[in-house]
PDB file of C-alpha atoms and ligand atoms in Angstrom:
ATOM      1  CA  UNK A   1      12.926 -36.226 214.137  1.00 84.00           C
ATOM      2  CA  UNK A   2      15.812 -37.938 212.362  1.00 92.00           C
ATOM      3  CA  UNK A   3      19.445 -36.981 212.894  1.00 94.00           C
ATOM      4  CA  UNK A   4      19.399 -35.204 209.494  1.00 95.00           C
ATOM      5  CA  UNK A   5      16.169 -33.312 210.237  1.00 94.00           C
ATOM      6  CA  UNK A   6      17.521 -32.000 213.540  1.00 96.00           C
ATOM      7  CA  UNK A   7      20.664 -30.935 211.663  1.00 97.00           C
ATOM      8  CA  UNK A   8      18.685 -29.021 209.005  1.00 96.00           C
ATOM      9  CA  UNK A   9      16.807 -27.231 211.808  1.00 96.00           C
ATOM     10  CA  UNK A  10      20.074 -26.263 213.497  1.00 96.00           C
ATOM     11  CA  UNK A  11      21.594 -25.059 210.221  1.00 95.00           C
ATOM     12  CA  UNK A  12      18.519 -22.930 209.576  1.00 95.00           C
ATOM     13  CA  UNK A  13      18.809 -21.317 213.003  1.00 95.00           C
ATOM     14  CA  UNK A  14      22.525 -20.697 212.532  1.00 94.00           C
ATOM     15  CA  UNK A  15      22.641 -19.499 208.911  1.00 92.00           C
ATOM     16  CA  UNK A  16      19.057 -18.731 207.829  1.00 92.00           C
ATOM     17  CA  UNK A  17      19.416 -21.360 205.072  1.00 94.00           C
ATOM     18  CA  UNK A  18      16.524 -23.819 204.958  1.00 95.00           C
ATOM     19  CA  UNK A  19      17.921 -27.074 203.587  1.00 94.00           C
ATOM     20  CA  UNK A  20      14.406 -28.526 203.487  1.00 94.00           C
ATOM     21  CA  UNK A  21      13.649 -26.357 200.460  1.00 96.00           C
ATOM     22  CA  UNK A  22      16.312 -28.230 198.476  1.00 95.00           C
ATOM     23  CA  UNK A  23      15.646 -31.714 197.055  1.00 95.00           C
ATOM     24  CA  UNK A  24      16.346 -33.952 200.022  1.00 93.00           C
ATOM     25  CA  UNK A  25      17.885 -37.027 198.404  1.00 94.00           C
ATOM     26  CA  UNK A  26      20.609 -35.077 196.579  1.00 93.00           C
ATOM     27  CA  UNK A  27      21.316 -32.666 199.419  1.00 94.00           C
ATOM     28  CA  UNK A  28      21.501 -35.399 202.046  1.00 95.00           C
ATOM     29  CA  UNK A  29      23.836 -37.458 199.868  1.00 95.00           C
ATOM     30  CA  UNK A  30      26.184 -34.513 199.310  1.00 93.00           C
ATOM     31  CA  UNK A  31      26.258 -33.479 202.967  1.00 95.00           C
ATOM     32  CA  UNK A  32      26.620 -37.057 204.243  1.00 96.00           C
ATOM     33  CA  UNK A  33      29.630 -37.611 202.013  1.00 95.00           C
ATOM     34  CA  UNK A  34      31.250 -34.405 203.287  1.00 95.00           C
ATOM     35  CA  UNK A  35      30.420 -35.327 206.907  1.00 97.00           C
ATOM     36  CA  UNK A  36      31.995 -38.781 206.454  1.00 97.00           C
ATOM     37  CA  UNK A  37      35.054 -37.262 204.823  1.00 96.00           C
ATOM     38  CA  UNK A  38      35.473 -34.983 207.818  1.00 96.00           C
ATOM     39  CA  UNK A  39      35.312 -38.016 210.147  1.00 96.00           C
ATOM     40  CA  UNK A  40      31.970 -37.504 211.913  1.00 97.00           C
ATOM     41  CA  UNK A  41      29.758 -40.536 212.462  1.00 95.00           C
ATOM     42  CA  UNK A  42      26.482 -38.610 212.634  1.00 96.00           C
ATOM     43  CA  UNK A  43      25.030 -35.136 211.947  1.00 97.00           C
ATOM     44  CA  UNK A  44      24.697 -34.407 215.666  1.00 97.00           C
ATOM     45  CA  UNK A  45      28.456 -34.511 216.318  1.00 97.00           C
ATOM     46  CA  UNK A  46      29.102 -32.785 212.960  1.00 97.00           C
ATOM     47  CA  UNK A  47      26.947 -29.824 213.987  1.00 97.00           C
ATOM     48  CA  UNK A  48      28.643 -29.498 217.390  1.00 97.00           C
ATOM     49  CA  UNK A  49      31.975 -29.178 215.557  1.00 96.00           C
ATOM     50  CA  UNK A  50      30.863 -26.780 212.836  1.00 94.00           C
ATOM     51  CA  UNK A  51      29.115 -24.599 215.377  1.00 94.00           C
ATOM     52  CA  UNK A  52      32.577 -23.878 216.774  1.00 95.00           C
ATOM     53  CA  UNK A  53      34.733 -23.946 213.652  1.00 93.00           C
ATOM     54  CA  UNK A  54      33.881 -21.360 210.978  1.00 91.00           C
ATOM     55  CA  UNK A  55      36.022 -23.203 208.406  1.00 92.00           C
ATOM     56  CA  UNK A  56      33.948 -26.365 208.760  1.00 93.00           C
ATOM     57  CA  UNK A  57      30.749 -24.380 208.313  1.00 92.00           C
ATOM     58  CA  UNK A  58      32.115 -22.572 205.296  1.00 89.00           C
ATOM     59  CA  UNK A  59      33.083 -25.905 203.734  1.00 90.00           C
ATOM     60  CA  UNK A  60      29.562 -27.205 204.301  1.00 91.00           C
ATOM     61  CA  UNK A  61      28.061 -24.126 202.646  1.00 89.00           C
ATOM     62  CA  UNK A  62      30.419 -24.595 199.704  1.00 86.00           C
ATOM     63  CA  UNK A  63      29.286 -28.177 199.337  1.00 86.00           C
ATOM     64  CA  UNK A  64      25.591 -27.311 199.380  1.00 85.00           C
ATOM     65  CA  UNK A  65      25.859 -24.497 196.866  1.00 83.00           C
ATOM     66  CA  UNK A  66      27.589 -26.126 193.839  1.00 86.00           C
ATOM     67  CA  UNK A  67      29.222 -23.173 192.140  1.00 87.00           C
ATOM     68  CA  UNK A  68      29.950 -24.501 188.644  1.00 88.00           C
ATOM     69  CA  UNK A  69      29.512 -21.844 185.968  1.00 92.00           C
ATOM     70  CA  UNK A  70      30.994 -20.617 182.701  1.00 94.00           C
ATOM     71  CA  UNK A  71      30.603 -17.749 180.247  1.00 96.00           C
ATOM     72  CA  UNK A  72      27.908 -18.265 177.599  1.00 94.00           C
ATOM     73  CA  UNK A  73      26.902 -21.576 179.258  1.00 92.00           C
ATOM     74  CA  UNK A  74      24.687 -23.359 176.655  1.00 91.00           C
ATOM     75  CA  UNK A  75      25.710 -20.821 174.045  1.00 93.00           C
ATOM     76  CA  UNK A  76      22.819 -21.482 171.628  1.00 94.00           C
ATOM     77  CA  UNK A  77      20.374 -20.126 174.233  1.00 96.00           C
ATOM     78  CA  UNK A  78      22.536 -17.046 174.788  1.00 96.00           C
ATOM     79  CA  UNK A  79      22.488 -16.366 171.062  1.00 96.00           C
ATOM     80  CA  UNK A  80      18.694 -16.208 171.211  1.00 97.00           C
ATOM     81  CA  UNK A  81      19.006 -13.604 173.944  1.00 97.00           C
ATOM     82  CA  UNK A  82      21.671 -11.668 172.077  1.00 96.00           C
ATOM     83  CA  UNK A  83      20.240 -11.673 168.570  1.00 96.00           C
ATOM     84  CA  UNK A  84      16.507 -11.716 169.166  1.00 97.00           C
ATOM     85  CA  UNK A  85      15.334 -10.844 172.661  1.00 97.00           C
ATOM     86  CA  UNK A  86      17.756  -8.122 173.759  1.00 96.00           C
ATOM     87  CA  UNK A  87      17.308  -6.075 170.552  1.00 95.00           C
ATOM     88  CA  UNK A  88      13.533  -6.257 171.112  1.00 95.00           C
ATOM     89  CA  UNK A  89      13.817  -5.134 174.716  1.00 95.00           C
ATOM     90  CA  UNK A  90      16.173  -2.327 173.692  1.00 95.00           C
ATOM     91  CA  UNK A  91      13.676  -1.004 171.160  1.00 94.00           C
ATOM     92  CA  UNK A  92      11.491   0.027 174.082  1.00 90.00           C
ATOM     93  CA  UNK A  93      14.158   1.363 176.402  1.00 90.00           C
ATOM     94  CA  UNK A  94      17.927   1.701 176.502  1.00 88.00           C
ATOM     95  CA  UNK A  95      18.647   1.509 180.224  1.00 91.00           C
ATOM     96  CA  UNK A  96      17.337  -1.969 180.880  1.00 95.00           C
ATOM     97  CA  UNK A  97      17.107  -3.167 184.473  1.00 96.00           C
ATOM     98  CA  UNK A  98      18.639  -6.621 184.718  1.00 98.00           C
ATOM     99  CA  UNK A  99      19.041  -9.208 187.501  1.00 98.00           C
ATOM    100  CA  UNK A 100      21.354 -12.200 187.323  1.00 98.00           C
ATOM    101  CA  UNK A 101      20.184 -14.378 190.241  1.00 98.00           C
ATOM    102  CA  UNK A 102      22.359 -17.199 191.642  1.00 98.00           C
ATOM    103  CA  UNK A 103      25.240 -15.773 189.605  1.00 97.00           C
ATOM    104  CA  UNK A 104      28.012 -17.868 191.190  1.00 96.00           C
ATOM    105  CA  UNK A 105      31.460 -16.739 189.967  1.00 96.00           C
ATOM    106  CA  UNK A 106      29.978 -13.914 187.882  1.00 97.00           C
ATOM    107  CA  UNK A 107      30.372 -15.528 184.453  1.00 97.00           C
ATOM    108  CA  UNK A 108      26.682 -14.963 183.755  1.00 97.00           C
ATOM    109  CA  UNK A 109      26.318 -11.245 184.621  1.00 98.00           C
ATOM    110  CA  UNK A 110      29.618 -10.502 182.863  1.00 98.00           C
ATOM    111  CA  UNK A 111      28.328 -12.362 179.801  1.00 97.00           C
ATOM    112  CA  UNK A 112      25.201 -10.177 179.817  1.00 97.00           C
ATOM    113  CA  UNK A 113      27.265  -6.991 180.176  1.00 97.00           C
ATOM    114  CA  UNK A 114      29.536  -7.928 177.244  1.00 96.00           C
ATOM    115  CA  UNK A 115      26.504  -8.712 175.144  1.00 96.00           C
ATOM    116  CA  UNK A 116      24.746  -5.451 175.974  1.00 95.00           C
ATOM    117  CA  UNK A 117      27.959  -3.539 175.382  1.00 94.00           C
ATOM    118  CA  UNK A 118      27.519  -4.355 171.695  1.00 93.00           C
ATOM    119  CA  UNK A 119      24.280  -2.355 171.631  1.00 95.00           C
ATOM    120  CA  UNK A 120      24.576   0.395 174.246  1.00 95.00           C
ATOM    121  CA  UNK A 121      27.221   2.389 176.102  1.00 93.00           C
ATOM    122  CA  UNK A 122      28.543   0.358 179.037  1.00 90.00           C
ATOM    123  CA  UNK A 123      28.005   3.369 181.336  1.00 89.00           C
ATOM    124  CA  UNK A 124      24.271   2.981 180.783  1.00 87.00           C
ATOM    125  CA  UNK A 125      24.252  -0.590 182.025  1.00 87.00           C
ATOM    126  CA  UNK A 126      23.474  -1.703 185.570  1.00 89.00           C
ATOM    127  CA  UNK A 127      23.137  -5.361 186.307  1.00 98.00           C
ATOM    128  CA  UNK A 128      22.300  -6.653 189.758  1.00 98.00           C
ATOM    129  CA  UNK A 129      24.092  -9.958 190.349  1.00 98.00           C
ATOM    130  CA  UNK A 130      23.212 -11.983 193.433  1.00 98.00           C
ATOM    131  CA  UNK A 131      24.065 -15.271 195.087  1.00 97.00           C
ATOM    132  CA  UNK A 132      23.556 -16.862 198.498  1.00 95.00           C
ATOM    133  CA  UNK A 133      27.287 -17.548 198.825  1.00 93.00           C
ATOM    134  CA  UNK A 134      29.428 -14.612 199.990  1.00 91.00           C
ATOM    135  CA  UNK A 135      32.725 -16.332 199.176  1.00 91.00           C
ATOM    136  CA  UNK A 136      31.703 -16.895 195.594  1.00 94.00           C
ATOM    137  CA  UNK A 137      30.575 -13.265 195.272  1.00 96.00           C
ATOM    138  CA  UNK A 138      34.033 -12.142 196.331  1.00 96.00           C
ATOM    139  CA  UNK A 139      35.539 -14.274 193.596  1.00 95.00           C
ATOM    140  CA  UNK A 140      33.016 -12.915 191.113  1.00 97.00           C
ATOM    141  CA  UNK A 141      34.033  -9.370 192.010  1.00 97.00           C
ATOM    142  CA  UNK A 142      37.687 -10.174 191.326  1.00 97.00           C
ATOM    143  CA  UNK A 143      36.787 -11.238 187.791  1.00 97.00           C
ATOM    144  CA  UNK A 144      39.657 -13.700 187.319  1.00 97.00           C
ATOM    145  CA  UNK A 145      38.982 -16.774 185.167  1.00 96.00           C
ATOM    146  CA  UNK A 146      40.557 -19.888 183.748  1.00 94.00           C
ATOM    147  CA  UNK A 147      40.763 -20.474 180.007  1.00 93.00           C
ATOM    148  CA  UNK A 148      38.128 -23.185 180.409  1.00 92.00           C
ATOM    149  CA  UNK A 149      35.462 -20.793 181.741  1.00 94.00           C
ATOM    150  CA  UNK A 150      35.946 -18.667 178.621  1.00 95.00           C
ATOM    151  CA  UNK A 151      35.783 -21.399 176.007  1.00 94.00           C
ATOM    152  CA  UNK A 152      32.457 -20.182 174.572  1.00 94.00           C
ATOM    153  CA  UNK A 153      33.324 -16.469 174.572  1.00 95.00           C
ATOM    154  CA  UNK A 154      33.521 -15.145 170.976  1.00 94.00           C
ATOM    155  CA  UNK A 155      37.155 -14.317 170.204  1.00 95.00           C
ATOM    156  CA  UNK A 156      36.509 -10.619 169.471  1.00 95.00           C
ATOM    157  CA  UNK A 157      34.900 -10.184 172.921  1.00 95.00           C
ATOM    158  CA  UNK A 158      37.687 -12.134 174.577  1.00 96.00           C
ATOM    159  CA  UNK A 159      40.264  -9.816 172.985  1.00 96.00           C
ATOM    160  CA  UNK A 160      38.258  -6.733 173.846  1.00 96.00           C
ATOM    161  CA  UNK A 161      37.349  -7.436 177.456  1.00 97.00           C
ATOM    162  CA  UNK A 162      40.008  -9.747 178.935  1.00 97.00           C
ATOM    163  CA  UNK A 163      43.692  -9.386 179.745  1.00 97.00           C
ATOM    164  CA  UNK A 164      45.750 -12.541 179.881  1.00 96.00           C
ATOM    165  CA  UNK A 165      47.834 -12.684 183.054  1.00 94.00           C
ATOM    166  CA  UNK A 166      49.423 -16.108 182.919  1.00 92.00           C
ATOM    167  CA  UNK A 167      47.709 -18.495 183.663  1.00 91.00           C
ATOM    168  CA  UNK A 168      44.452 -16.532 184.093  1.00 95.00           C
ATOM    169  CA  UNK A 169      42.223 -14.100 182.248  1.00 97.00           C
ATOM    170  CA  UNK A 170      41.180 -10.899 184.008  1.00 97.00           C
ATOM    171  CA  UNK A 171      38.004  -9.088 183.026  1.00 97.00           C
ATOM    172  CA  UNK A 172      38.070  -5.422 182.065  1.00 97.00           C
ATOM    173  CA  UNK A 173      37.149  -2.731 184.646  1.00 96.00           C
ATOM    174  CA  UNK A 174      34.536  -1.246 182.295  1.00 94.00           C
ATOM    175  CA  UNK A 175      32.614  -4.515 182.413  1.00 96.00           C
ATOM    176  CA  UNK A 176      33.085  -4.873 186.165  1.00 96.00           C
ATOM    177  CA  UNK A 177      31.643  -1.410 186.753  1.00 95.00           C
ATOM    178  CA  UNK A 178      28.403  -2.440 185.074  1.00 96.00           C
ATOM    179  CA  UNK A 179      27.688  -5.042 187.775  1.00 97.00           C
ATOM    180  CA  UNK A 180      26.553  -4.669 191.377  1.00 98.00           C
ATOM    181  CA  UNK A 181      27.140  -7.844 193.368  1.00 98.00           C
ATOM    182  CA  UNK A 182      24.987  -8.516 196.419  1.00 98.00           C
ATOM    183  CA  UNK A 183      24.168 -11.418 198.714  1.00 97.00           C
ATOM    184  CA  UNK A 184      20.609 -12.694 198.241  1.00 98.00           C
ATOM    185  CA  UNK A 185      18.889 -15.926 199.239  1.00 97.00           C
ATOM    186  CA  UNK A 186      16.194 -16.774 196.677  1.00 98.00           C
ATOM    187  CA  UNK A 187      14.405 -18.875 199.285  1.00 97.00           C
ATOM    188  CA  UNK A 188      14.099 -16.326 202.066  1.00 96.00           C
ATOM    189  CA  UNK A 189      15.024 -12.740 201.131  1.00 98.00           C
ATOM    190  CA  UNK A 190      12.616 -10.136 199.734  1.00 98.00           C
ATOM    191  CA  UNK A 191      12.845  -9.804 195.943  1.00 98.00           C
ATOM    192  CA  UNK A 192      13.858  -6.551 194.252  1.00 98.00           C
ATOM    193  CA  UNK A 193      11.491  -5.394 191.493  1.00 98.00           C
ATOM    194  CA  UNK A 194      10.965  -3.576 188.179  1.00 97.00           C
ATOM    195  CA  UNK A 195      13.230  -5.767 186.075  1.00 98.00           C
ATOM    196  CA  UNK A 196      13.164  -6.058 182.290  1.00 97.00           C
ATOM    197  CA  UNK A 197      15.247  -9.239 182.336  1.00 98.00           C
ATOM    198  CA  UNK A 198      15.911 -11.836 185.034  1.00 98.00           C
ATOM    199  CA  UNK A 199      18.456 -14.555 184.340  1.00 98.00           C
ATOM    200  CA  UNK A 200      18.333 -17.436 186.813  1.00 98.00           C
ATOM    201  CA  UNK A 201      19.933 -20.632 185.580  1.00 97.00           C
ATOM    202  CA  UNK A 202      21.014 -23.942 187.012  1.00 95.00           C
ATOM    203  CA  UNK A 203      19.917 -23.422 190.586  1.00 96.00           C
ATOM    204  CA  UNK A 204      16.172 -24.124 190.501  1.00 96.00           C
ATOM    205  CA  UNK A 205      16.934 -27.793 189.742  1.00 94.00           C
ATOM    206  CA  UNK A 206      18.155 -28.150 193.319  1.00 94.00           C
ATOM    207  CA  UNK A 207      14.930 -26.817 194.867  1.00 96.00           C
ATOM    208  CA  UNK A 208      11.799 -28.772 195.838  1.00 96.00           C
ATOM    209  CA  UNK A 209       8.715 -28.322 193.613  1.00 96.00           C
ATOM    210  CA  UNK A 210       7.040 -26.075 196.228  1.00 97.00           C
ATOM    211  CA  UNK A 211      10.122 -23.896 196.563  1.00 97.00           C
ATOM    212  CA  UNK A 212      10.404 -23.621 192.775  1.00 97.00           C
ATOM    213  CA  UNK A 213       6.768 -22.535 192.430  1.00 97.00           C
ATOM    214  CA  UNK A 214       7.269 -19.859 195.042  1.00 98.00           C
ATOM    215  CA  UNK A 215      10.400 -18.582 193.265  1.00 98.00           C
ATOM    216  CA  UNK A 216       8.543 -18.406 189.904  1.00 98.00           C
ATOM    217  CA  UNK A 217       5.753 -16.381 191.518  1.00 98.00           C
ATOM    218  CA  UNK A 218       8.247 -13.965 192.994  1.00 98.00           C
ATOM    219  CA  UNK A 219      10.181 -13.617 189.739  1.00 98.00           C
ATOM    220  CA  UNK A 220       6.916 -12.868 187.979  1.00 98.00           C
ATOM    221  CA  UNK A 221       6.164 -10.112 190.488  1.00 98.00           C
ATOM    222  CA  UNK A 222       9.684  -8.744 190.078  1.00 98.00           C
ATOM    223  CA  UNK A 223       9.345  -8.365 186.313  1.00 98.00           C
ATOM    224  CA  UNK A 224       7.908  -5.401 184.458  1.00 97.00           C
ATOM    225  CA  UNK A 225       5.151  -6.089 181.974  1.00 96.00           C
ATOM    226  CA  UNK A 226       6.716  -7.929 178.970  1.00 96.00           C
ATOM    227  CA  UNK A 227       9.873  -8.521 181.001  1.00 97.00           C
ATOM    228  CA  UNK A 228      11.740 -11.765 180.359  1.00 98.00           C
ATOM    229  CA  UNK A 229      12.836 -14.657 182.575  1.00 98.00           C
ATOM    230  CA  UNK A 230      15.696 -16.806 181.245  1.00 98.00           C
ATOM    231  CA  UNK A 231      16.091 -20.205 182.963  1.00 97.00           C
ATOM    232  CA  UNK A 232      18.580 -23.084 182.622  1.00 95.00           C
ATOM    233  CA  UNK A 233      18.486 -25.753 179.988  1.00 90.00           C
ATOM    234  CA  UNK A 234      16.909 -28.384 182.251  1.00 89.00           C
ATOM    235  CA  UNK A 235      14.576 -25.987 183.999  1.00 93.00           C
ATOM    236  CA  UNK A 236      11.561 -25.679 181.762  1.00 94.00           C
ATOM    237  CA  UNK A 237       8.504 -24.289 183.615  1.00 96.00           C
ATOM    238  CA  UNK A 238       5.401 -26.475 183.505  1.00 93.00           C
ATOM    239  CA  UNK A 239       2.149 -24.477 183.235  1.00 95.00           C
ATOM    240  CA  UNK A 240       3.897 -21.101 182.878  1.00 97.00           C
ATOM    241  CA  UNK A 241       0.497 -19.341 182.691  1.00 97.00           C
ATOM    242  CA  UNK A 242       0.125 -20.060 186.436  1.00 97.00           C
ATOM    243  CA  UNK A 243       2.794 -17.431 186.963  1.00 98.00           C
ATOM    244  CA  UNK A 244       1.597 -15.010 184.282  1.00 98.00           C
ATOM    245  CA  UNK A 245       4.291 -16.206 181.887  1.00 98.00           C
ATOM    246  CA  UNK A 246       4.073 -17.052 178.212  1.00 98.00           C
ATOM    247  CA  UNK A 247       6.811 -18.969 176.385  1.00 98.00           C
ATOM    248  CA  UNK A 248       8.643 -16.741 173.914  1.00 97.00           C
ATOM    249  CA  UNK A 249      11.455 -19.139 173.099  1.00 97.00           C
ATOM    250  CA  UNK A 250      12.858 -22.339 174.593  1.00 95.00           C
ATOM    251  CA  UNK A 251      13.756 -21.560 178.227  1.00 97.00           C
ATOM    252  CA  UNK A 252      12.584 -17.929 177.894  1.00 98.00           C
ATOM    253  CA  UNK A 253       9.363 -16.699 179.487  1.00 98.00           C
ATOM    254  CA  UNK A 254       7.671 -13.333 179.093  1.00 98.00           C
ATOM    255  CA  UNK A 255       5.567 -11.696 181.780  1.00 98.00           C
ATOM    256  CA  UNK A 256       2.005 -11.126 180.565  1.00 95.00           C
ATOM    257  CA  UNK A 257      -0.536  -8.947 182.389  1.00 83.00           C
TER     258      UNK A 257
HETATM  259  C1  SAM B   1      25.387 -24.266 189.567  1.00 76.31           C
HETATM  260  S1  SAM B   1      25.547 -22.581 190.046  1.00 76.31           S
HETATM  261  C2  SAM B   1      24.798 -21.747 188.677  1.00 76.31           C
HETATM  262  C3  SAM B   1      25.590 -20.546 188.262  1.00 76.31           C
HETATM  263  C4  SAM B   1      25.086 -19.825 187.029  1.00 76.31           C
HETATM  264  N1  SAM B   1      23.749 -19.319 187.210  1.00 76.31           N
HETATM  265  C5  SAM B   1      25.148 -20.715 185.800  1.00 76.31           C
HETATM  266  O1  SAM B   1      24.117 -21.217 185.358  1.00 76.31           O
HETATM  267  O2  SAM B   1      26.245 -20.939 185.276  1.00 76.31           O
HETATM  268  C6  SAM B   1      24.332 -22.466 191.341  1.00 76.31           C
HETATM  269  C7  SAM B   1      24.468 -21.215 192.200  1.00 76.31           C
HETATM  270  O3  SAM B   1      23.271 -21.071 192.975  1.00 76.31           O
HETATM  271  C8  SAM B   1      23.612 -20.538 194.227  1.00 76.31           C
HETATM  272  N2  SAM B   1      22.517 -20.814 195.179  1.00 76.31           N
HETATM  273  C9  SAM B   1      22.182 -21.986 195.767  1.00 76.31           C
HETATM  274  N3  SAM B   1      21.107 -21.813 196.566  1.00 76.31           N
HETATM  275  C10 SAM B   1      20.748 -20.499 196.448  1.00 76.31           C
HETATM  276  C11 SAM B   1      19.725 -19.724 197.026  1.00 76.31           C
HETATM  277  N4  SAM B   1      18.851 -20.245 197.882  1.00 76.31           N
HETATM  278  N5  SAM B   1      19.645 -18.405 196.704  1.00 76.31           N
HETATM  279  C12 SAM B   1      20.545 -17.847 195.831  1.00 76.31           C
HETATM  280  N6  SAM B   1      21.545 -18.537 195.262  1.00 76.31           N
HETATM  281  C13 SAM B   1      21.651 -19.852 195.563  1.00 76.31           C
HETATM  282  C14 SAM B   1      24.913 -21.242 194.569  1.00 76.31           C
HETATM  283  O4  SAM B   1      25.653 -20.549 195.544  1.00 76.31           O
HETATM  284  C15 SAM B   1      25.600 -21.306 193.194  1.00 76.31           C
HETATM  285  O5  SAM B   1      26.482 -20.220 193.031  1.00 76.31           O
END
């Protein structure tokens, strides 16, 4: 086994995270650059150090998880959800069950809550928001954002749901209450079920083809009949019928029975 393979095995034993389910070239490049920056000549000595120093481990996990996000990321796609798909889902039932998977800093679940708030009472809304990274979930729960993260938020929603506390924007408690944040590893934890909408964007690109296929199968099982999966703008599913999905719009898939 190579130095890197032994390292991935050790990381799996220590954290439960299987780095082999992420595309190797990218992951190895990212982790090697961090290792070099920290002054370790190989992964063996790097592991010995991070096994003893929680800060080093936490930095490694940060590096592997890439937390970039923003509200209404790729806003044209979100408009499809807002104007076409959500109203259709709401015709059938008002208390939709929604999961924002790999939610990072929370921009995505908060976007969904603001959108739904235009159609239904916010008290009726429960969105499960999950990520593998506990630190990022803590930040998400605080709901504090830079101007940049909000650049696509329509101005009336920005005025309604954010308070400006120089130099940041803080999200309203009513929106926060609609979200339940929880740690969840898409590659190893059991999947919750009975969802009408699953939003999972800009994480599947990091996974191997086999890992992706397994995630699609599990999402399909987690969706109710006619439930919708919304993926990122580079994450089109090839042969969606393999997972009981039909395409209902670009980057939106509907569960068919
Ligand atoms: C680039 S962000 C995407 C955030 C958001 N979905 C968006 O599109 O703006 C990727 C997120 O995936 C999370 N992640 C990486 N591997 C994961 C896994 N195995 N299970 C759950 N989340 C994971 C990272 O922690 C990170 O927050």
